[in-house]
Coordinates of C-alpha atoms in Angstrom, one line a residue:
Chain A
X97 CA 38.0 45.9 41.4
X98 CA 35.4 44.0 39.7
X99 CA 33.0 41.3 40.5
X100 CA 29.8 39.3 39.5
X101 CA 26.9 37.5 40.9
X102 CA 24.2 35.3 39.3
X103 CA 21.8 34.0 41.1
X104 CA 20.7 31.2 41.3
X105 CA 23.5 28.6 40.3
X106 CA 20.7 26.3 38.9
X107 CA 17.4 27.3 36.7
X108 CA 14.8 25.1 35.4
X109 CA 12.4 25.0 32.2
X110 CA 10.0 24.2 30.3
X111 CA 10.1 23.8 27.2
X112 CA 9.3 27.1 25.0
X113 CA 9.7 28.9 28.0
X114 CA 11.2 32.0 29.0
X115 CA 14.4 31.9 30.0
X116 CA 16.0 34.3 32.4
X117 CA 19.7 34.0 34.2
X118 CA 20.4 36.5 36.6
X119 CA 23.9 38.5 36.5
X120 CA 24.6 41.9 38.8
X121 CA 28.2 43.6 38.6
X122 CA 29.7 45.2 40.5
X123 CA 32.4 47.4 38.8
X124 CA 34.1 51.2 39.7
X125 CA 35.0 51.7 35.9
X126 CA 32.0 51.8 32.9
X127 CA 32.9 47.8 32.4
X128 CA 32.7 46.0 29.7
X129 CA 29.9 42.4 30.2
X130 CA 30.1 39.0 28.9
X131 CA 27.6 35.8 29.0
X132 CA 29.6 32.6 28.4
X133 CA 27.8 29.4 27.4
X134 CA 29.4 25.7 27.9
X135 CA 28.4 23.3 27.5
X136 CA 29.8 19.2 29.3
X137 CA 33.9 19.1 28.7
X138 CA 34.5 21.7 26.3
X139 CA 35.4 25.9 26.6
X140 CA 33.8 28.5 26.8
X141 CA 31.6 30.4 23.6
X142 CA 31.0 33.8 23.6
X143 CA 27.4 34.4 23.8
X144 CA 27.3 37.8 23.6
X145 CA 28.8 40.7 25.1
X146 CA 28.5 44.4 25.9
X147 CA 30.9 47.0 25.1
X148 CA 28.2 50.0 25.3
X149 CA 26.9 50.5 21.7
X150 CA 23.5 49.6 23.0
X151 CA 22.3 48.6 26.3
X152 CA 20.4 46.0 25.3
X153 CA 21.8 43.6 23.3
X154 CA 21.0 40.7 20.8
X155 CA 23.6 37.3 21.2
X156 CA 23.4 34.0 19.0
X157 CA 21.6 31.3 19.9
X158 CA 18.5 33.5 20.0
X159 CA 20.0 35.1 23.2
X160 CA 20.0 38.3 24.4
X161 CA 20.3 40.8 27.7
X162 CA 20.2 44.4 28.9
X163 CA 22.5 46.2 30.6
X164 CA 20.2 48.1 32.8
X165 CA 23.4 50.9 35.3
X166 CA 21.2 51.4 37.7
X167 CA 20.0 48.1 38.2
X168 CA 23.6 47.2 37.9
X169 CA 22.9 43.9 35.5
X170 CA 23.0 42.6 32.3
X171 CA 20.5 39.1 33.1
X172 CA 20.0 37.0 29.9
X173 CA 16.9 35.9 28.2
X174 CA 15.3 33.9 25.7
X175 CA 11.7 34.4 24.9
X176 CA 12.2 30.4 24.0
X177 CA 14.1 27.5 25.2
X178 CA 15.0 24.7 23.5
X179 CA 16.0 21.4 24.8
X180 CA 19.6 22.4 23.0
X181 CA 19.8 25.3 25.5
X182 CA 21.0 23.1 28.5
X183 CA 24.1 24.1 29.5
X184 CA 26.6 25.7 32.1
X185 CA 26.4 29.4 31.4
X186 CA 28.6 32.4 33.5
X187 CA 29.0 36.3 33.2
X188 CA 32.1 37.9 33.2
X189 CA 33.1 41.0 33.5
X190 CA 36.6 43.3 32.2
X191 CA 37.4 46.8 33.0
X192 CA 38.4 49.0 30.8
X193 CA 41.7 48.8 31.7
X194 CA 42.5 45.2 32.7
X195 CA 42.9 42.2 31.4
X196 CA 41.4 40.5 33.9
X197 CA 38.3 38.6 33.4
X198 CA 35.8 38.3 36.7
X199 CA 33.2 35.2 36.5
X200 CA 30.3 34.6 38.1
X201 CA 30.4 31.1 39.5
X202 CA 27.6 30.0 37.2
X203 CA 24.2 29.2 36.8
X204 CA 22.9 25.8 35.8
X205 CA 20.1 25.4 32.6
X206 CA 18.3 23.0 32.8
X207 CA 15.1 22.4 30.0
X208 CA 12.6 20.7 30.1
X209 CA 10.3 18.5 27.7
Chain B
X114 CA 38.2 34.0 13.0
X115 CA 39.4 34.0 16.4
X116 CA 40.1 30.5 17.3
X117 CA 41.8 29.1 20.0
X118 CA 42.8 25.9 20.1
X119 CA 44.4 23.3 23.2
X120 CA 46.2 19.9 22.8
X121 CA 45.5 17.9 24.3
X122 CA 41.8 17.8 24.4
X123 CA 42.4 14.9 27.6
X124 CA 45.3 13.3 29.2
X125 CA 46.0 11.2 31.4
X126 CA 49.0 10.5 33.2
X127 CA 51.0 8.7 36.0
X128 CA 51.7 10.3 39.6
X129 CA 55.0 11.7 39.6
X130 CA 54.6 12.7 35.6
X131 CA 55.1 15.8 33.7
X132 CA 52.3 17.1 31.5
X133 CA 51.9 19.4 28.5
X134 CA 49.3 21.6 27.4
X135 CA 49.6 23.5 24.7
X136 CA 47.2 26.5 24.1
X137 CA 47.3 28.3 20.2
X138 CA 46.1 31.2 18.5
X139 CA 45.1 30.1 15.4
X140 CA 44.5 33.1 13.0
X141 CA 45.0 36.1 15.8
X142 CA 48.6 37.3 17.3
X143 CA 47.9 36.9 20.9
X144 CA 50.1 38.3 23.7
X145 CA 49.1 37.7 26.0
X146 CA 46.8 34.5 26.9
X147 CA 45.2 33.5 30.7
X148 CA 45.4 29.5 31.8
X149 CA 42.2 28.7 33.9
X150 CA 41.5 25.4 36.4
X151 CA 38.0 25.1 36.3
X152 CA 36.6 22.1 38.8
X153 CA 33.3 19.8 38.6
X154 CA 30.6 22.1 38.5
X155 CA 32.2 24.7 39.6
X156 CA 33.4 27.9 38.2
X157 CA 37.0 28.7 36.3
X158 CA 39.8 30.1 38.5
X159 CA 42.3 32.5 36.6
X160 CA 45.9 30.7 37.5
X161 CA 48.0 32.9 35.4
X162 CA 48.6 35.5 32.3
X163 CA 51.3 34.1 30.0
X164 CA 53.0 36.9 28.7
X165 CA 54.6 36.3 24.9
X166 CA 57.9 37.4 25.5
X167 CA 58.0 37.8 29.0
X168 CA 57.3 35.9 32.8
X169 CA 53.8 34.7 33.8
X170 CA 51.9 35.9 36.4
X171 CA 50.5 34.1 38.7
X172 CA 47.1 34.6 40.8
X173 CA 48.1 33.9 44.9
X174 CA 48.2 30.9 45.6
X175 CA 49.0 29.3 42.5
X176 CA 52.5 27.2 42.3
X177 CA 55.1 28.3 39.6
X178 CA 57.2 25.7 39.8
X179 CA 55.0 23.6 39.8
X180 CA 52.5 25.0 36.4
X181 CA 55.1 25.9 35.0
X182 CA 53.8 28.6 31.0
X183 CA 55.4 29.5 28.4
X184 CA 55.2 32.0 25.3
X185 CA 57.5 31.6 23.3
X186 CA 55.9 33.1 20.6
X187 CA 52.9 35.9 19.7
X188 CA 50.5 32.5 19.2
X189 CA 51.4 29.8 21.7
X190 CA 51.3 30.0 25.5
X191 CA 52.5 26.0 27.0
X192 CA 50.9 24.8 30.8
X193 CA 53.4 22.1 32.0
X194 CA 52.5 20.6 35.1
X195 CA 54.7 19.4 36.3
X196 CA 55.2 15.7 38.9
X197 CA 51.7 16.6 39.0
X198 CA 49.4 14.3 41.2
X199 CA 45.5 13.6 42.0
X200 CA 44.9 16.0 42.9
X201 CA 45.3 18.2 39.9
X202 CA 43.1 16.0 37.6
X203 CA 41.0 18.8 36.6
X204 CA 40.0 20.5 33.6
X205 CA 42.2 23.4 32.2
X206 CA 40.8 26.1 29.7
X207 CA 43.7 28.1 28.0
X208 CA 42.3 31.9 26.5
X209 CA 44.0 33.8 23.9
X210 CA 43.0 38.4 24.1
X211 CA 43.8 39.8 20.5
X212 CA 46.3 42.3 20.5
X213 CA 43.9 44.8 19.1
X214 CA 41.1 44.5 20.5
X215 CA 39.2 47.7 21.9
X216 CA 36.4 45.6 24.2
X217 CA 38.5 43.3 25.9
X218 CA 37.4 39.9 24.7
X219 CA 38.8 36.7 25.6
X220 CA 38.8 33.7 22.9
X221 CA 38.2 30.2 24.6
X222 CA 39.3 26.6 23.8
X223 CA 37.7 24.0 24.2
X224 CA 39.9 22.3 27.4
X225 CA 42.2 19.3 28.6
X226 CA 41.1 17.6 30.3
X227 CA 43.8 16.1 32.5
X228 CA 43.2 12.9 34.5
X229 CA 46.1 11.9 37.1
X230 CA 46.9 8.7 38.5

């Protein structure tokens, strides 16, 4: 079975500061991992995904995430926060055999000017 | 590429009426689509997996007769909320998986905001 845990339902950072959103996964098989961003009243937009090709994954809008098997983590980072990064972020995992996505509970990112 | 649309983007209806929400994959074929429900400030809850040409697979606790799913073609799935009540008010999001996908990636629609008065 797969699951993800997002530590911190709310994260606030100053504009220009480092963004770190945490995601830990549980999977009985090598997982595929995803980070999505959701703006108010919109669907989910894919930021990046881990599919075992490389442990450091670069995504859109300057975000990146590193897959660490030893820590079962896939934390999302961005060196310098922009006001436009304020949104809800979801981590998700899926097994290689199945279709179903398992979403974390989400982290709301606030960027303080 | 890999665009999923939903229609309508928002709908307001009276209690007791039925509402149909469409989910379309615009530039790819999707044998499998998914319907999620999202309450305010919460994560997505998978309601059902929609399979083209066969019956949908519903998650535990989701009423099949209330949330009718039809996947009539490789690019269209519909969710009909029958006899809607105020507690059905929510944000409904669909997603689709590319048939040839090797990573199980899902592409999400923009969502439909349903308000039942």
